[in-house]
Coordinates of C-alpha atoms and ligand atoms in Angstrom, one line a residue:
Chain K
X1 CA -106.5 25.7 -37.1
X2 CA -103.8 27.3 -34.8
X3 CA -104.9 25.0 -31.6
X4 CA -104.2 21.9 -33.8
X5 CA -102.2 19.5 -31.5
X6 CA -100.3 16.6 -33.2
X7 CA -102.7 13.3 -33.7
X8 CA -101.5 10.0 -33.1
X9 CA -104.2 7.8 -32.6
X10 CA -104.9 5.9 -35.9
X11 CA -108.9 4.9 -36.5
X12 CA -107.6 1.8 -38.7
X13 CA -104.2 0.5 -38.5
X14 CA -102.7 0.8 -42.0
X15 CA -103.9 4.5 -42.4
X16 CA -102.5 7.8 -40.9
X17 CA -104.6 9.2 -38.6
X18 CA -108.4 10.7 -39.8
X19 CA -107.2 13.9 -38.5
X20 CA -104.4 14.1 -40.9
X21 CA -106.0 12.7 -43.8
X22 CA -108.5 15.3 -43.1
X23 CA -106.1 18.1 -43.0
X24 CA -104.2 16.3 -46.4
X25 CA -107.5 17.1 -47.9
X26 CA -107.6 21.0 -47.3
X27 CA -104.1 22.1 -47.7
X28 CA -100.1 20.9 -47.7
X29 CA -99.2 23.3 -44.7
X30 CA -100.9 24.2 -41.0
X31 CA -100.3 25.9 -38.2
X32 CA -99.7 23.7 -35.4
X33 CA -99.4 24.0 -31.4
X34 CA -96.7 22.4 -29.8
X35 CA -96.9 20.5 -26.4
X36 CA -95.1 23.5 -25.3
X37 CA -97.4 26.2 -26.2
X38 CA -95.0 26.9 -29.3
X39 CA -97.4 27.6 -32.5
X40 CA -95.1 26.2 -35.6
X41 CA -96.3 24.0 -38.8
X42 CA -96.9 20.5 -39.6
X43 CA -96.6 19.8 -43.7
X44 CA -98.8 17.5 -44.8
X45 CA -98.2 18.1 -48.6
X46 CA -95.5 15.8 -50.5
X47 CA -93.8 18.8 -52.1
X48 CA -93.8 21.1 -49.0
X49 CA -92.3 18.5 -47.1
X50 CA -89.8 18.1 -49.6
X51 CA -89.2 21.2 -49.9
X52 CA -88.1 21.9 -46.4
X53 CA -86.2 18.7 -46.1
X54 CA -83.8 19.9 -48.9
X55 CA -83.6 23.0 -47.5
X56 CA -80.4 24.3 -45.6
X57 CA -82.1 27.2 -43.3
X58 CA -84.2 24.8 -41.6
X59 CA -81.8 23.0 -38.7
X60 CA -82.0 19.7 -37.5
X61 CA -80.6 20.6 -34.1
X62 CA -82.5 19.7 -30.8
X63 CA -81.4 22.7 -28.6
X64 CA -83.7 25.1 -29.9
X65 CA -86.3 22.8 -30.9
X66 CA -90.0 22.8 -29.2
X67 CA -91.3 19.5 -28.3
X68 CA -94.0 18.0 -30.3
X69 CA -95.2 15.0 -28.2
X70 CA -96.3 16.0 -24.2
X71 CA -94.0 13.3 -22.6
X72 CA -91.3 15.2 -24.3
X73 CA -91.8 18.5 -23.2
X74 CA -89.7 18.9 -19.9
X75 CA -86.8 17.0 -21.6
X76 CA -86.8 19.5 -24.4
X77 CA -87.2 22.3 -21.7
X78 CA -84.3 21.4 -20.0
X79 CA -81.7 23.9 -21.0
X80 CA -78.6 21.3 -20.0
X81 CA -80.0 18.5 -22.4
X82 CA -77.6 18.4 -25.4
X83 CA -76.9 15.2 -27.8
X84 CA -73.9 13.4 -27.7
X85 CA -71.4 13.7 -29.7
X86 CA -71.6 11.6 -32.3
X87 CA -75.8 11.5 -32.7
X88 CA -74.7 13.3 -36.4
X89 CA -78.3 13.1 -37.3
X90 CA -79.6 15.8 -34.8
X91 CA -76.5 18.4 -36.3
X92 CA -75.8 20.5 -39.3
X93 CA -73.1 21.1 -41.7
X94 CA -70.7 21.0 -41.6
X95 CA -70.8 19.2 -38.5
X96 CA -72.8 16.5 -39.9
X97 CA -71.1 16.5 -43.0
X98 CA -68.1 15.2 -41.1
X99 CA -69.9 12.4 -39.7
X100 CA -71.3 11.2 -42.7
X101 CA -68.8 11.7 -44.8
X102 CA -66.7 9.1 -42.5
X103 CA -70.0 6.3 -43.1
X104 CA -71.0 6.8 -46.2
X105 CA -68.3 4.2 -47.7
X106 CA -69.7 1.7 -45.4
X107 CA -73.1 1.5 -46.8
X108 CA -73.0 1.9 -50.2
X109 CA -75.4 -0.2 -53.0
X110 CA -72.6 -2.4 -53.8
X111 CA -71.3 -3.2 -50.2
X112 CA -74.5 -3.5 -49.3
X113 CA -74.8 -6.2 -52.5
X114 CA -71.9 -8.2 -50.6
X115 CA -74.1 -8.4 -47.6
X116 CA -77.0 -10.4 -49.2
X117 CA -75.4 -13.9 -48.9
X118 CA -74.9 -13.2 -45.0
X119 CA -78.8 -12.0 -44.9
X120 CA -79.5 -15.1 -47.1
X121 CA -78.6 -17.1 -44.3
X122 CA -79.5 -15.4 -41.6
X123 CA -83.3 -15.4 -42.9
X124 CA -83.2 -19.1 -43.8
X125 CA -82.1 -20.0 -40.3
X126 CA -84.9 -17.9 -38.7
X127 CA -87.2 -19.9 -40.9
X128 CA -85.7 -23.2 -40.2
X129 CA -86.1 -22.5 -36.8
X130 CA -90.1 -21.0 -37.2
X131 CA -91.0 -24.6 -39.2
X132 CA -89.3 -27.0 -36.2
X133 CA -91.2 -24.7 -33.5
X134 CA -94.1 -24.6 -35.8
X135 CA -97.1 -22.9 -35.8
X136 CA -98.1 -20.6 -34.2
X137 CA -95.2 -18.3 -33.4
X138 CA -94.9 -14.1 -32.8
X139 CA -93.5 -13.3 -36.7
X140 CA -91.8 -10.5 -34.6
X141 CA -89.7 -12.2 -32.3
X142 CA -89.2 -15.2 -34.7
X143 CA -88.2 -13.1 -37.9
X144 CA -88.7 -9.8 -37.9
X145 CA -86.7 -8.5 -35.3
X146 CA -83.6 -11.0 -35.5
X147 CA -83.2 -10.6 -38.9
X148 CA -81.8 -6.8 -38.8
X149 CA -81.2 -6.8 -35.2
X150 CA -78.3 -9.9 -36.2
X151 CA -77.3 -8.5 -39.5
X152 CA -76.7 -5.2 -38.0
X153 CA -74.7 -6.4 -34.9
X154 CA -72.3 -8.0 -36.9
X155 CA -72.0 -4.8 -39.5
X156 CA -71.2 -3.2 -36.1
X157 CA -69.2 -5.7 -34.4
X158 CA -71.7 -5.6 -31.3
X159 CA -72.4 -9.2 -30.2
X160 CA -75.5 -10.0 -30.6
X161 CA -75.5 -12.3 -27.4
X162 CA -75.9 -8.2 -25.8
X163 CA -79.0 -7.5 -27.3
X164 CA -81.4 -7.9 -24.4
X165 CA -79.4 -5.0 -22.9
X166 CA -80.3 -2.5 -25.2
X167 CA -83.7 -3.9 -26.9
X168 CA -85.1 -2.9 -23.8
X169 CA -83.9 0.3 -24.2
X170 CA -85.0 0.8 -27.4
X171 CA -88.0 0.0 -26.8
X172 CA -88.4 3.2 -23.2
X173 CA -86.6 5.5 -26.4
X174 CA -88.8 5.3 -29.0
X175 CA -91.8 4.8 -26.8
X176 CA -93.6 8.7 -26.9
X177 CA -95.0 8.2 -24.1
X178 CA -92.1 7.6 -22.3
X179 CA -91.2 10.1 -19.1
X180 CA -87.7 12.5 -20.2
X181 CA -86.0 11.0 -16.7
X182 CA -86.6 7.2 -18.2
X183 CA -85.6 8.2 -22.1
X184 CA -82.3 9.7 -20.5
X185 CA -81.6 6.4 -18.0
X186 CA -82.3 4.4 -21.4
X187 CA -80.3 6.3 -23.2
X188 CA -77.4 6.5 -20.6
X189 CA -77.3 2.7 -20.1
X190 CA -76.8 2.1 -23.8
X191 CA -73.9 4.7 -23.8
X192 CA -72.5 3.1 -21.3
X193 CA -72.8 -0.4 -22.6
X194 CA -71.5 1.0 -26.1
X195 CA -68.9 3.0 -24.4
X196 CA -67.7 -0.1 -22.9
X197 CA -67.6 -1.9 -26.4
X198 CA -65.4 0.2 -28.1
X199 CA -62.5 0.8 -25.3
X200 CA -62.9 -3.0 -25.3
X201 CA -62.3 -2.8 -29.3
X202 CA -59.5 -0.3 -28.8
X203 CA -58.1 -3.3 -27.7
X204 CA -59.0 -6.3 -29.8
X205 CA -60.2 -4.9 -33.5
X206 CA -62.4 -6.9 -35.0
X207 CA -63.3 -7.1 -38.5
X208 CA -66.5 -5.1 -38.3
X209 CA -67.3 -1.4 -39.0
X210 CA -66.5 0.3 -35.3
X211 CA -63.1 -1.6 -35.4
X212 CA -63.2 0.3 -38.9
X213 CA -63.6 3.7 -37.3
X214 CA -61.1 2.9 -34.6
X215 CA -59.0 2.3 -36.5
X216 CA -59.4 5.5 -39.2
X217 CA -58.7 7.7 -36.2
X218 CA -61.4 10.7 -36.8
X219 CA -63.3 10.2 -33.8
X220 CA -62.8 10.1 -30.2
X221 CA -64.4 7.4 -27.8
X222 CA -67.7 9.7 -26.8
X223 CA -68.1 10.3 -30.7
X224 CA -67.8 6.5 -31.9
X225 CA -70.1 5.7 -28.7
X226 CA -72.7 8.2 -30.5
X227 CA -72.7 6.4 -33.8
X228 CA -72.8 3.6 -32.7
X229 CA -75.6 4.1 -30.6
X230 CA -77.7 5.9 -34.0
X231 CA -76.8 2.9 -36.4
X232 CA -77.2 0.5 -33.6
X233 CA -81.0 2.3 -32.9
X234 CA -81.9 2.5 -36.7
X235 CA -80.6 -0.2 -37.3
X236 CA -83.0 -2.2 -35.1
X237 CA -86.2 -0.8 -34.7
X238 CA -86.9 0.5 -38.6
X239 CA -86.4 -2.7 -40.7
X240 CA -87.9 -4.9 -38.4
X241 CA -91.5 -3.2 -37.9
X242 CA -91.1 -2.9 -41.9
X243 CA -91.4 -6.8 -41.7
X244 CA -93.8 -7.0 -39.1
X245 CA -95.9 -4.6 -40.2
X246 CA -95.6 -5.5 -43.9
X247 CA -96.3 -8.9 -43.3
X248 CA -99.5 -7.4 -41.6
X249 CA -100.2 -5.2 -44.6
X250 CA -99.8 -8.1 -47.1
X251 CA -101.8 -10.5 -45.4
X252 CA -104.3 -8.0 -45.1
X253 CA -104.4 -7.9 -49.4
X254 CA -104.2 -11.1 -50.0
X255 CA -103.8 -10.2 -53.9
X256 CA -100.5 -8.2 -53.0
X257 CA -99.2 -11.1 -51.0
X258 CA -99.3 -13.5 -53.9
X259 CA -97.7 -10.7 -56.4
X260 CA -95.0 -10.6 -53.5
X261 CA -94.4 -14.2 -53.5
X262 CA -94.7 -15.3 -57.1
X263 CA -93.6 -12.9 -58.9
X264 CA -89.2 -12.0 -58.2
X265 CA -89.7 -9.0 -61.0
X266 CA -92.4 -7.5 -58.0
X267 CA -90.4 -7.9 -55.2
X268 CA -87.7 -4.5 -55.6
X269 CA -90.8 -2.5 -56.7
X270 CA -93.2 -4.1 -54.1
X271 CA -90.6 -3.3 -50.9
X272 CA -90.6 0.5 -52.1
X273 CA -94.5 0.2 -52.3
X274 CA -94.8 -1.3 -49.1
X275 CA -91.8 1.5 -47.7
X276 CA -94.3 4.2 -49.3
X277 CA -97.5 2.5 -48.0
X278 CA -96.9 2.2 -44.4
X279 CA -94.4 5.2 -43.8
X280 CA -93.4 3.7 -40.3
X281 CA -92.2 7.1 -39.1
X282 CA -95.3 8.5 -37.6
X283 CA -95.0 11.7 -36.9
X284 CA -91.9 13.7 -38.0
X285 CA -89.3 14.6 -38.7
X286 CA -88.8 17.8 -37.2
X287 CA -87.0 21.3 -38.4
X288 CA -86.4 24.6 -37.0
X289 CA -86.1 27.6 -39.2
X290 CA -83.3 29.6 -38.9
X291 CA -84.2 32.1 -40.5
X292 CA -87.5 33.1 -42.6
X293 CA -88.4 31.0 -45.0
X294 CA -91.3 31.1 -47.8
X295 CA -92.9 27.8 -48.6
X296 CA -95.6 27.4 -51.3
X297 CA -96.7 31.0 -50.1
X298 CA -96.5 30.7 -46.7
X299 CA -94.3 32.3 -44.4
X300 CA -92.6 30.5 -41.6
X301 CA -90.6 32.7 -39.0
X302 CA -87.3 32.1 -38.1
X303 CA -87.5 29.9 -35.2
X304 CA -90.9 28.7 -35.6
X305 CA -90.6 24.7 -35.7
X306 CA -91.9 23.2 -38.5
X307 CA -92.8 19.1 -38.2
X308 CA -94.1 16.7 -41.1
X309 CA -96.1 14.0 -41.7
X310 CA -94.5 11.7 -43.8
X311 CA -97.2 9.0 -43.6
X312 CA -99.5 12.3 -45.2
X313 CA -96.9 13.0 -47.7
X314 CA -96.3 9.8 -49.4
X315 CA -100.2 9.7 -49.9
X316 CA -100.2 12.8 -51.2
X317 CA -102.7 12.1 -54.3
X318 CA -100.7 14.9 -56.6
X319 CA -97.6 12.9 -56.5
X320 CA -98.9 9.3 -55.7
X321 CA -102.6 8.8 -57.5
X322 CA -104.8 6.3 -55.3
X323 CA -102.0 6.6 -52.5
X324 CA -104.2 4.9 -50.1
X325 CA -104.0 1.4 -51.9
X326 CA -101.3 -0.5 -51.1
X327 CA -100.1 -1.5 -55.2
X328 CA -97.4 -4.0 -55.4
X329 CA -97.2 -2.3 -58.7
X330 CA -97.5 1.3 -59.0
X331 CA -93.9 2.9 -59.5
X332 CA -93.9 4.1 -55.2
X333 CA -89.4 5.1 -55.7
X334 CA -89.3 8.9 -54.6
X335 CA -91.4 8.2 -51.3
X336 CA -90.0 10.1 -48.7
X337 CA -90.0 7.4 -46.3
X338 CA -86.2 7.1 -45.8
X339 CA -86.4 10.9 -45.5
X340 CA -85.0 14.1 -47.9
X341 CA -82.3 16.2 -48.0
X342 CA -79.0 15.7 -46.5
X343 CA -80.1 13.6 -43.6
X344 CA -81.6 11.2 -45.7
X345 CA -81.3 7.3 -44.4
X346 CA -77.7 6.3 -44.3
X347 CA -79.1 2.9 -44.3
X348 CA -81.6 2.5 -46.4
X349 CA -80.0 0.2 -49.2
X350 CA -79.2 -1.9 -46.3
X351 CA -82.6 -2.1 -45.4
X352 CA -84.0 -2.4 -48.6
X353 CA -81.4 -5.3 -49.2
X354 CA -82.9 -7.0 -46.1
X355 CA -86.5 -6.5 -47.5
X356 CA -85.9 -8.2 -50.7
X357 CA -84.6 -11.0 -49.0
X358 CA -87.0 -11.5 -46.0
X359 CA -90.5 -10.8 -47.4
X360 CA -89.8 -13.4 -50.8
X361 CA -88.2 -16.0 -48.3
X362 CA -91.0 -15.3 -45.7
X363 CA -94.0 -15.7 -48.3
X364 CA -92.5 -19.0 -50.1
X365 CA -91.6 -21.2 -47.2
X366 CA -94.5 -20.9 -45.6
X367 CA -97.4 -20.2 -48.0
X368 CA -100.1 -21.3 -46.0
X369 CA -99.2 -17.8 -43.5
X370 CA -102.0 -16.8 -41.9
X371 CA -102.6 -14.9 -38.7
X372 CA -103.2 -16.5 -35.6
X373 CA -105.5 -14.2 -34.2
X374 CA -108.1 -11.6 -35.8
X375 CA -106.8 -8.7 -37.3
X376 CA -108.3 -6.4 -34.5
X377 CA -106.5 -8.4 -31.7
X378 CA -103.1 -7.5 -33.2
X379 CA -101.5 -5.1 -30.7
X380 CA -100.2 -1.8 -32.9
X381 CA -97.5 0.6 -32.2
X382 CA -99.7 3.3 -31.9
X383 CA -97.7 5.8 -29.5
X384 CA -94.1 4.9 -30.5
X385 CA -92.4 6.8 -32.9
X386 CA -91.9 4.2 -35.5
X387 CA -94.8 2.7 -36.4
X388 CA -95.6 -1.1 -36.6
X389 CA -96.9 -4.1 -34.7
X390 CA -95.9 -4.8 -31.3
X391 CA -96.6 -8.9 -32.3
X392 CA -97.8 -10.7 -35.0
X393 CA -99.3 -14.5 -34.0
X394 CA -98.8 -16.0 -36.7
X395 CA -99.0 -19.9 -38.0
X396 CA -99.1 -21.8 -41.8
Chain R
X1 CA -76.7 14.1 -72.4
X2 CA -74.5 15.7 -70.1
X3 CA -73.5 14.7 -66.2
X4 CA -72.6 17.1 -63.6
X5 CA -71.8 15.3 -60.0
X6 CA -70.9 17.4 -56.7
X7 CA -69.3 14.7 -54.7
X8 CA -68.8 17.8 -52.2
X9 CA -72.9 18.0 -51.9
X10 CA -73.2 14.2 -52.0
X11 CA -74.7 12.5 -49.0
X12 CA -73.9 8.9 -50.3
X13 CA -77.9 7.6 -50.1
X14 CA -77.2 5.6 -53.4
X15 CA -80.4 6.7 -55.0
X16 CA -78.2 7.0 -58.0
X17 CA -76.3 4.0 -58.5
X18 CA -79.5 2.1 -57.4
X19 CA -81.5 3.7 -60.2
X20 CA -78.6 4.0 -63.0
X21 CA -76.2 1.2 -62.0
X22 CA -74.8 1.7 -65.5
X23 CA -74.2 5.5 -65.6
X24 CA -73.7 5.8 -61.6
X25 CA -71.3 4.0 -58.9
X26 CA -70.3 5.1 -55.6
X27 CA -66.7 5.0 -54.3
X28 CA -65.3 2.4 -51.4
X29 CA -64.0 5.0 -49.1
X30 CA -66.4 8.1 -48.8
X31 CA -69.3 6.3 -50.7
X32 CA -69.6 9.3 -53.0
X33 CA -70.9 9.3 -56.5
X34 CA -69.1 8.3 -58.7
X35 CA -70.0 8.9 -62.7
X36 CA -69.2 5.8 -64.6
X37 CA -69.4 7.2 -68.8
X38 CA -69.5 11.1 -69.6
X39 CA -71.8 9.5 -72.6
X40 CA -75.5 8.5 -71.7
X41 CA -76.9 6.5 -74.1
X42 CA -80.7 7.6 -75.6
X43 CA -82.6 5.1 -74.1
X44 CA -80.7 5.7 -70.5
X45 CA -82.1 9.2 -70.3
X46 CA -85.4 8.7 -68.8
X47 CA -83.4 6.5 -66.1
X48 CA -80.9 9.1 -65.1
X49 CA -83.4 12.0 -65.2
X50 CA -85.1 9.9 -62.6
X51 CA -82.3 9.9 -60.8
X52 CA -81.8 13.1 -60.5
X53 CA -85.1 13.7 -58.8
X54 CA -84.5 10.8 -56.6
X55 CA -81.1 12.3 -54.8
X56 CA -81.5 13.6 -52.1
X57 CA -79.3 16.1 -51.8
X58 CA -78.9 17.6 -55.3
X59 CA -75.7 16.9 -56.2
X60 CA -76.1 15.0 -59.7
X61 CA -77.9 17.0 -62.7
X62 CA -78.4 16.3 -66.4
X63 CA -78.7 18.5 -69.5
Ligands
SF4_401 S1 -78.2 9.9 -55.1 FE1 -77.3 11.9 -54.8 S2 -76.6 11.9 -52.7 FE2 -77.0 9.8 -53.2 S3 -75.1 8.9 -53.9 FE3 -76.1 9.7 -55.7 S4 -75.4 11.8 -56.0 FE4 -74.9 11.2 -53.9

């Protein structure tokens, strides 16, 4: 297996790809070759993959890392590249313990709890406005994506009449394909848009969460510009293929739609269902070992690069029976979707919050939702490195 | 039942207070967890040993 390259390409659109369900099969680890030659691992295997996300001698640093993806590679190779300061989820402790430490408070269950009113009515307003346009509409650009995108520009304090400048962006970063000169202009224009932002709120505090940090006095300009750019960036692209792809999923399973919708005792369980189901991060994430490290017998080098599959993971039949159903039902909490380990999503009850909200609201207004187009025609995210649907046509 | 909590190992993902909201809070500032009664009553156990599996960072256990 050791001239296994990474698989993308999915043969149906709600399953990992054949290539990895195929390697699922066989074992939990393999050997892997990198786009730069490199020969690490890819886990496959729910507990492996847990395994070395809790563990503390695998890194999370880019400067060492090899590149997985080919686009990648001369980015990767270039010895000057380092992250920003501030990008706490490529560092270790206790660097990233820092960071985190200072967001944490931010995001917890219970503030989170105090958001749903806001999301409430941010969701009902997207609908308001999907029923005057009426049918049919792209359930991306009409719901999916202004839902978080608004809810998490005012969290931040970044208005939201900006967001053309970085979407764009967003979209050349977590495109794999993308060349490394046009990830670092993307990347460079956001910084500098952000960078802007927060001399402006140096200024003028808001009430939002970078006036927050401003104001706490911990980090420096470059190192607010760096979270804000990660919470701005997760913030956007995960939640919002969640909705469009979950929509997707459920109107695929008619019979899991209707659960969704008529039944509010579902709906927590169902969003962690539908989490575990579609594992929208690809391919990844990515470790380096720093030193060696035995996993479920097998060795792995100190500086070989180890990357999972998290999509193979949470269908992992020893920990999730049937995993390739999508069950409404079946207790899915402990899917490593959000991640494992320390860098586990510093979001996530945000975006589960949004869930809860959107997919109900979504399903009961409009229960005559139906795609637009046939199944096959909708355009999937196959080469980007969270997973989802490009568009959804939809009308009711 | 007893609780130990590391809010020096905590990561603040809320996989506790989410599962447990009756035996597990986070604080305002650092988001940490918090440990809301030293008792856990029997039919709470199941619960929290869920819990426990679900953090991500290790930093609650039960005996
Ligand atoms: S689940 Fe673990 S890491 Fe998360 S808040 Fe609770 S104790 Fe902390």
């Amino acid at each position: 297996m050791s001239d296994l390259t990474l698989p993308i390409d999915r043969q149906r659109p709600l399953d990992p790809p054949d290539e990895i369900i195929e390697l699922s099969r066989q074992a939990s680890m393999h050997r892997m070759r990198y786009a730069d030659g490199h020969l690490g691992w890819l886990v496959t295997g729910y507990a492996a993959a847990r395994a070395v996300l809790a563990d503390p001698r695998f890194s999370n640093r880019p400067e060492k890392m090899h590149p997985a993806f080919p686009a990648r590679a001369a980015l990767a190779q270039n010895g000057e590249f380092r992250m920003p300061p501030g990008m706490f989820l490529r560092t270790d402790p206790p660097e990233h313990t820092r960071y985190r430490k200072l967001l944490t408070g931010q995001f917890t269950v219970r503030r989170m709890k105090m958001l749903e009113p806001r999301i409430e009515e941010i969701t009902n307003a997207c609908l308001d406005d999907m029923e005057a346009a009426g049918g049919p509409v792209d359930l991306v650009q009409a719901f999916a994506l202004p839902i978080p995108s608004l809810v998490i520009c005012e969290l931040l304090g970044v208005p939201y009449e900006d967001r053309a400048r970085f979407h764009e962006d967003a979209k050349v970063l977590v495109n794999l394909e993308t060349k490394a000169e046009d990830a670092l202009a993307a990347l460079g224009s956001t910084m500098a848009y952000l960078h802007g932002l927060i001399q402006r709120k140096r200024k003028e505090p808001g009430d939002d969460l970078l006036s927050g940090l401003i104001e706490s006095g911990d980090l420096n300009d470059e190192e607010l510009t760096g979270v804000a750019f990660l919470l701005l960036l997760a913030g956007h692209e995960t939640t919002a293929n969640m909705l469009g792809l979950g929509t997707y999923a459920l109107l695929a399973n008619p019979d899991q739609l209707a659960a969704m919708r008529d039944d509010p005792a579902v709906v927590e369980n169902g969003v962690e269902e539908l989490l575990r189901y579609l594992t929208i991060i690809h391919l990844g994430p990515f470790r380096l070992a720093l030193e060696d490290v035995e996993i479920e017998g097998n060795l792995i080098k100190a500086g070989e690069m180890v990357g999972l599959s998290l999509p193979a993971a949470n269908r992992d039949p020893s920990r999730f029976p049937e995993g390739e159903t999508l069950d409404v039902t079946r207790p899915a909490s402990g899917h490593m979707t959000f991640g494992h380990g320390i860098h586990q999503c510093l979001g996530q009850q945000l975006a589960r919050a949004e869930m809860r909200i959107a997919y109900p609201a979504l399903l009961r207004r409009l229960p005559g939702l139906r795609l637009a187009v046939t199944p096959e025609e909708v355009p999937m995210r196959s080469h980007m490195s969270i997973y989802g649907v490009h568009s959804l046509p939809v009308t009711w | 039942m007893e609780i130990k909590a590391d809010t020096t190992v905590c990561i603040g993902a809320g996989m506790c207070a989410l599962t447990v909201p009756d035996v597990f809070d986070q604080s305002d500032d650092e988001g940490t967890v918090v440990v809301l009664r030293g008792e856990v009553p029997p039919e709470l156990e199941d619960a929290v040993r869920r819990a426990v599996t679900l953090c991500p960072s290790g930093a609650i256990s039960a005996s």
